[in-house]
CSV table of C-alpha atoms in Angstrom, one decimal:
chain,number,residue,atom,x,y,z
A,582,PRO,CA,-5.9,-17.2,5.7
A,583,GLY,CA,-2.5,-19.0,6.0
A,584,ALA,CA,-3.2,-21.4,3.2
A,585,THR,CA,-0.2,-22.0,0.9
A,586,LEU,CA,-1.3,-21.3,-2.7
A,587,ARG,CA,0.2,-22.9,-5.8
A,588,VAL,CA,-0.3,-22.2,-9.5
A,589,THR,CA,-1.9,-25.2,-11.2
A,590,ALA,CA,-2.4,-23.7,-14.7
A,591,ALA,CA,-1.9,-20.5,-16.5
A,592,ALA,CA,-2.2,-19.0,-20.0
A,593,ARG,CA,-1.1,-15.6,-21.4
A,594,SER,CA,-1.6,-13.9,-24.8
A,595,ASN,CA,-0.1,-11.0,-26.5
A,596,ALA,CA,-2.3,-11.3,-29.6
A,597,MET,CA,-4.0,-8.0,-29.3
A,598,ALA,CA,-1.0,-5.7,-29.3
A,599,GLY,CA,1.6,-8.1,-30.4
A,600,ARG,CA,4.2,-6.9,-27.9
A,601,ASP,CA,6.7,-8.6,-25.6
A,602,ILE,CA,4.2,-8.5,-22.7
A,603,GLU,CA,0.8,-10.0,-22.2
A,604,ASP,CA,-2.4,-8.1,-22.9
A,605,HIS,CA,-4.5,-10.9,-21.4
A,606,ALA,CA,-3.7,-13.6,-18.8
A,607,VAL,CA,-5.5,-16.4,-16.8
A,608,VAL,CA,-4.2,-18.3,-13.8
A,609,LEU,CA,-5.7,-21.1,-11.8
A,610,LEU,CA,-4.6,-21.2,-8.1
A,611,GLU,CA,-5.2,-23.9,-5.5
A,612,GLY,CA,-4.7,-24.0,-1.8
A,613,GLY,CA,-6.4,-24.8,1.5
A,614,GLY,CA,-8.9,-27.0,-0.3
A,615,ALA,CA,-10.1,-24.2,-2.5
A,616,ARG,CA,-9.5,-23.1,-6.1
A,617,CYS,CA,-9.4,-19.7,-7.6
A,618,LEU,CA,-9.4,-18.5,-11.2
A,619,VAL,CA,-8.0,-15.1,-11.9
A,620,GLU,CA,-8.3,-13.5,-15.4
A,621,THR,CA,-7.0,-10.1,-16.2
A,622,GLY,CA,-6.2,-8.0,-19.3
A,623,TYR,CA,-5.7,-4.7,-20.9
A,624,LEU,CA,-8.3,-5.1,-23.6
A,625,TYR,CA,-11.2,-2.9,-22.4
A,626,PRO,CA,-11.2,0.5,-24.2
A,627,ALA,CA,-11.8,3.0,-21.3
A,628,PRO,CA,-10.3,6.0,-19.6
A,629,HIS,CA,-7.9,5.8,-16.6
A,630,SER,CA,-9.4,3.9,-13.5
A,631,VAL,CA,-12.3,2.5,-15.5
A,632,PHE,CA,-12.2,-1.3,-15.6
A,633,ASP,CA,-13.9,-4.2,-17.2
A,634,LEU,CA,-15.0,-5.9,-13.9
A,635,HIS,CA,-16.1,-9.5,-13.7
A,636,TYR,CA,-15.2,-10.5,-10.1
A,637,SER,CA,-17.1,-13.3,-8.4
A,638,LEU,CA,-16.7,-15.5,-5.4
A,639,ARG,CA,-18.5,-18.6,-4.3
A,640,THR,CA,-18.6,-19.7,-0.6
A,641,GLU,CA,-20.5,-22.5,1.0
A,642,ARG,CA,-23.7,-20.5,1.3
A,643,HIS,CA,-23.3,-17.3,-0.8
A,644,PHE,CA,-22.3,-16.1,-4.3
A,645,PHE,CA,-20.8,-12.6,-4.5
A,646,ALA,CA,-20.5,-10.9,-7.9
A,647,VAL,CA,-19.2,-7.4,-8.8
A,648,ARG,CA,-21.8,-5.7,-11.0
A,649,GLY,CA,-19.9,-2.4,-11.6
A,650,PRO,CA,-17.4,0.0,-10.0
A,651,ASP,CA,-19.8,0.6,-7.0
A,652,ALA,CA,-22.1,-2.5,-6.7
A,653,LEU,CA,-21.7,-5.9,-5.2
A,654,GLU,CA,-24.5,-8.4,-5.7
A,655,ILE,CA,-24.9,-11.1,-2.9
A,656,SER,CA,-27.0,-14.2,-3.5
A,657,ASP,CA,-27.7,-17.0,-1.1
A,658,ASP,CA,-28.7,-20.6,-1.6
A,659,SER,CA,-32.4,-19.7,-1.3
A,660,ARG,CA,-31.8,-17.5,-4.3
A,661,ALA,CA,-32.4,-14.3,-2.3
A,662,ARG,CA,-30.5,-11.4,-3.9
A,663,ARG,CA,-29.4,-8.0,-2.6
A,664,VAL,CA,-27.1,-5.4,-4.0
A,665,VAL,CA,-24.7,-3.5,-1.7
A,666,ALA,CA,-23.3,-0.1,-2.7
A,667,LEU,CA,-19.6,-0.1,-2.1
A,668,PRO,CA,-16.4,0.6,-4.1
A,669,THR,CA,-15.2,-2.4,-6.1
A,670,ILE,CA,-12.2,-0.8,-7.6
A,671,ASN,CA,-9.1,0.2,-5.7
A,672,ALA,CA,-8.7,3.9,-6.6
A,673,PRO,CA,-11.3,5.2,-4.1
A,674,LEU,CA,-9.7,3.0,-1.3
A,675,TYR,CA,-6.2,4.6,-1.6
A,676,PRO,CA,-6.9,7.3,1.1
A,677,HIS,CA,-8.0,4.6,3.5
A,678,PHE,CA,-4.9,2.5,2.7
A,679,VAL,CA,-2.5,5.5,3.2
A,680,ALA,CA,-4.3,6.4,6.5
A,681,ASP,CA,-3.9,2.8,7.8
A,682,VAL,CA,-0.2,2.7,6.8
A,683,LEU,CA,0.5,6.0,8.5
A,684,ASP,CA,-1.5,5.0,11.6
A,685,ARG,CA,0.3,1.7,12.0
A,686,ALA,CA,3.7,3.3,11.5
A,687,ALA,CA,2.9,6.0,14.1
A,688,ARG,CA,1.9,3.3,16.6
A,689,GLY,CA,4.8,1.0,15.8
A,690,ALA,CA,2.3,-1.6,14.8
A,691,ALA,CA,3.0,-4.3,12.2
A,692,PRO,CA,1.8,-3.7,8.6
A,693,MET,CA,-1.3,-5.5,7.4
A,694,ALA,CA,0.9,-7.5,5.1
A,695,GLY,CA,4.6,-7.9,5.4
A,696,LEU,CA,7.6,-8.8,3.3
A,697,ASP,CA,6.8,-12.6,3.6
A,698,ASP,CA,3.4,-11.9,2.1
A,699,LEU,CA,4.9,-9.9,-0.7
A,700,ALA,CA,7.4,-12.7,-1.4
A,701,ALA,CA,4.7,-15.3,-1.5
A,702,ALA,CA,2.7,-13.1,-4.0
A,703,VAL,CA,5.7,-12.5,-6.2
A,704,ALA,CA,6.4,-16.3,-6.2
A,705,LEU,CA,2.9,-16.9,-7.5
A,706,VAL,CA,3.3,-14.4,-10.2
A,707,GLU,CA,6.7,-15.9,-11.2
A,708,ALA,CA,5.1,-19.4,-11.3
A,709,ALA,CA,2.3,-18.2,-13.5
A,710,TYR,CA,4.7,-16.6,-15.9
A,711,ALA,CA,6.8,-19.8,-16.0
A,712,ALA,CA,3.7,-21.9,-16.7
A,713,ALA,CA,2.6,-19.7,-19.6
A,714,PRO,CA,5.3,-18.5,-21.9
A,715,LEU,CA,4.3,-15.9,-24.6
A,716,PRO,CA,4.7,-16.5,-28.3
A,717,ALA,CA,7.2,-14.2,-30.0
A,718,ALA,CA,6.0,-10.6,-30.4
A,719,SER,CA,4.6,-9.8,-33.9
A,720,HIS,CA,5.3,-6.0,-33.8
């Protein structure tokens, strides 16, 4: 929390659909002594709100890996593993998000994330786009 992130590398492709927008992207972020690789795309053939999930996170003592839309595997350095049932996609969390926003507004409390947070996120997206221009569309 509070670390300033910066884009250190990025790549985008529009090879699948050949349009003026990416269908696959990768970005490497760095900040606060940590690195993060984010990969996303629109390549998985599936209905609405079904995603190709490959999220993982490594901390000093644990490895967290999403194993599906409702399963998180947690491994520790002793190689002990457990699977926790919880939603790993955002669609089931919308009612909780809306309830939190309405509650905070009713109490006059600050939002969980403010405009400065949004501006920082948009700056990262813009930096990733600038670091990875697309080839000309083929369609």
